[in-house]
Amino acid sequence: MSATPAAAFGATVTAAGYLLDVPVIGAAEAAARVLAHWQEGAELRELPDGRWLLVLVTAVDGRADQAPGQPLTRTAGGALVAAGTGDSEARPGQLSFTAAGLKVTHTITELAELDPSAWLDPVGLTPHRPRPVGAVEPAAEPVLEALPSRPQPDLRRAAGIGPRSERAHRLTKDAPVGPRRSFSPPRLDGLAALAGPAAYWTALVVMLGAGLLAAASFAGLIAERGFRPGGFLVALAVGLVLARNRGGVAGPAPAAPAGQGSAADGSAAGAPGRAARRARRPLLGGLLARLALRTPAARLVRGRHARYLHELTRAFEQRRWEDALRDAVRLAGANAADQRPWLSLGLPRRYAGELRATPQAGGAGGTSPLSGPTVHQHLSALYRRAAEELERDGRVDEAAFVLADLLNAPAEAVAVLIRHDRTAQAAELAEGRDLDAHLVVRLWWRAGERERAVRIAHRRGAFATAVERLSATYPQAARELRAAWAAHCRDAGDRLGAVEAAWPDESLRPSVAADLRDAVALGGPARGRALPYLLALGAGESTRALALAVLDTDGDPRSTGRSALAAALADLPAADPAADRELATAAARAVVRDGGFGGARAGRAESVLAKRLLERADPLAAADLPGPRRDTRPAGAAPTHTAADRPGTLPVLDAALLGSGAVLVACGQAGVRLLTADGRTKARWDVPADELVLADHGGSALLVAGYGATREIARLDLATRVVRPWTTLRVRQLARSFDGRHLVTVDEDGIAVLDTLAPRPTVVWRELGNGQRPVGRISRTATSCAAVVVSNLPDGSPLTELWRWDQPGWELRARLRLDRTAGDPGDSVVVAGGGLLTAHRQLQPDRTTLSWTTDTAGGVTELTVDGLAPHAPTVDGDHWALTVPLADGTGALVRTGTGPDAAPAVTVVFPQADPPYTGLRGHAGAVTHWHRSGRVLATSADGATLLANLRVTTD
């Protein structure tokens, strides 16, 4: 064989490396060849002329003409030389080859090193965790408790108020240590009961004597009127209860521990997630104390209270603020009026430690013998006059203390602190006393606590009002809060929410261009709403063409996004006048063709939207267009739709029609698929999932796989179609929807809200607890959440109620006591709107009776459905369904309705299907029905339009 390079080109060589001519073949091709021949420990370096040197760890044999580049051989001295050149002059560690007839030599270690790992893009790849063979339950990740800490502003310390005066100490020297006492009025507020120990022993002696005299005086009446010894025993018991009350009466319930929520944010009884502790009521609700006031001891008791009131009044009138504020009694607020007060003669417990404006108002205690409208009005006027004088004197802390702690008027105290630029202190007090969320957010933002303000605004839905309030006086702060609002929506996957948050501020509009592109990628109504924003920003020809294509397309106007696009164009003109006229004309024609806007703007007069489009449309076309006529269907029986007549090849454990018209399906261990309305696969993810938790905005979903008592959860971004593992949880149940960030779960302690954007599961809010527990499934929508809650009464018996909260702030709106003897609890489900639906399957043969229990005036309503249901109804949000066998036993019949007190609105038939394996999902204005055998059918919410009917099969 010839030793010339031409002969070596077709020969077999043992290559220790390759020289790739990147300027000729291109970087992409060169990278592909490097990766195809890469070895562990290989090196890649770049020559000054752009060529790449690939140095192999182990030499390989191959034909030179099939090599990825010019083969290089290693000489005995360790140099790399071009194959066939026979260069023996190269020194160890050098590279030698011929280029353009010239010999080129380089020292290998001096060449720039390249890192092929930088070429790999992991986007779109699904990571998998190796799992041992067999049914091994994964370990749940510890849940971090990060409940919002409740501020505890100490206005007494800030005001520099010292300990109680010697006079007050003498008055209460025998009283045990405890919290300051507040009294609720006999539906009005009053003064704390304060009496010395001598009063009790005197009263005891007097009443014992009175009892003996009464017994003697009535002894002669035994024969005539039948004297009963019970009256005498009551008189003796009065003395005993007075001695018992010497120990003091419980004051207001202590503040909830840090980390528990507020009453305004969800709990009806004081602290969200925990029932508030009520003040201890005396024996017989104060009856014995009232009997005592009918004895001669009443003068002594009332005199003691009157002296306290007189001395307190003198201290305030003489402006002896130290004594007055130390000894003043707090007036109970409006919350205490909701509880039934009792009369108490006992001493209040002395406050242990510093007085402060507690995060929660104290509960109702007993009333004083002097309690009444006159005393309450006197003290209110006294305190309010003191607050005004203290503020005029520049003693702001004392004035705030009087308003917040003595008058129980925290909103007025916050106003005083704001007027004197005490922003942080005002924010702390406003949050601690559960004032309006927008006020709390605005104050924390001004105080520099940005993260805290954003967290509160998102949890309580207060972004819009807080921004509006800031805009008038602090425009720059309002702009920054608006940008944080948009970022918060973006992190939660709500692209259109981010756009709507930032759009009113023109300087922020360019920052949402990426969000608009992601929203267009979602398709459906999201695309229809996003396109006008892009056109208003001056997007080019391709965006205009896409908008026209959507307006001219066929199919359902809601699932295609045509109605949403037309409605959005009516409000938001395009930047280019010519394009705007063309788009307005096309939108007006689409509205006429569809018979309206398809409900895209609920509550808006469609005639107003149509008029706006016609004003900007081509005049000649607008003149020829008739007005939109809504498609009216005759009233009659609920429409019936029939699913595919044979099963699919993959199981369906959960499914939902998305706003884009695609169907997201969970197939258990077979993974998750995104299908078209006719069953073709658009995307698939090899991630086990048997449950879907959809975001309200439709931009993301949680994929849940159950393994025994634990659940593995991954997050799917539907815009980018990227799946990222999140965590492994051990919880009793998950809500079937979330807001894109906060996931509602049920654990051993009640309802826990987790932050899904945190790197590990973190509890940010809790509801119930202290013996209160939800039973059955909780039901949630974007605006409401409901559950059946069982709590224990003082006698140990269970109390079953239907609770309903407003979302996102967890304000408790209704508690309805349920009669659990009406039906089997296992046959009942709750809708998010606050109704309990119970199936009675034993009342009639071959028929099922449904009863609705709601908190409305209607009470309980019933309706009857043909067929005997094998199990309880299913529910998702406000949508419910009852499945019964077909009359001939060959399939399942599903009757579906929406909301409490609703009759079935649509009937779905699954031929050749077992009734127990059906499911229901309400999302994006559609209702999706699925059967475990691999069939999915979706309709509009009213059941009039069939949106999808498919079988789930392997590719």
PDB file of C-alpha atoms in Angstrom, residues 184 350 356 369 482 667 920 941 946:
ATOM      1  CA  SER A 184     -69.461  43.484  77.246  1.00  0.00           C
ATOM      2  CA  ARG A 350     -54.572  41.426  87.282  1.00  0.00           C
ATOM      3  CA  ARG A 356     -50.369  46.007  74.458  1.00  0.00           C
ATOM      4  CA  PRO A 369     -73.370  45.955  88.403  1.00  0.00           C
ATOM      5  CA  ARG A 482     -48.162  46.834  40.246  1.00  0.00           C
ATOM      6  CA  CYS A 667     -53.653   7.671  32.506  1.00  0.00           C
ATOM      7  CA  LEU A 920     -66.572  14.653  36.394  1.00  0.00           C
ATOM      8  CA  ALA A 941     -71.661  24.191  30.880  1.00  0.00           C
ATOM      9  CA  LEU A 946     -70.637  18.939  22.387  1.00  0.00           C
TER      10      LEU A 946
END
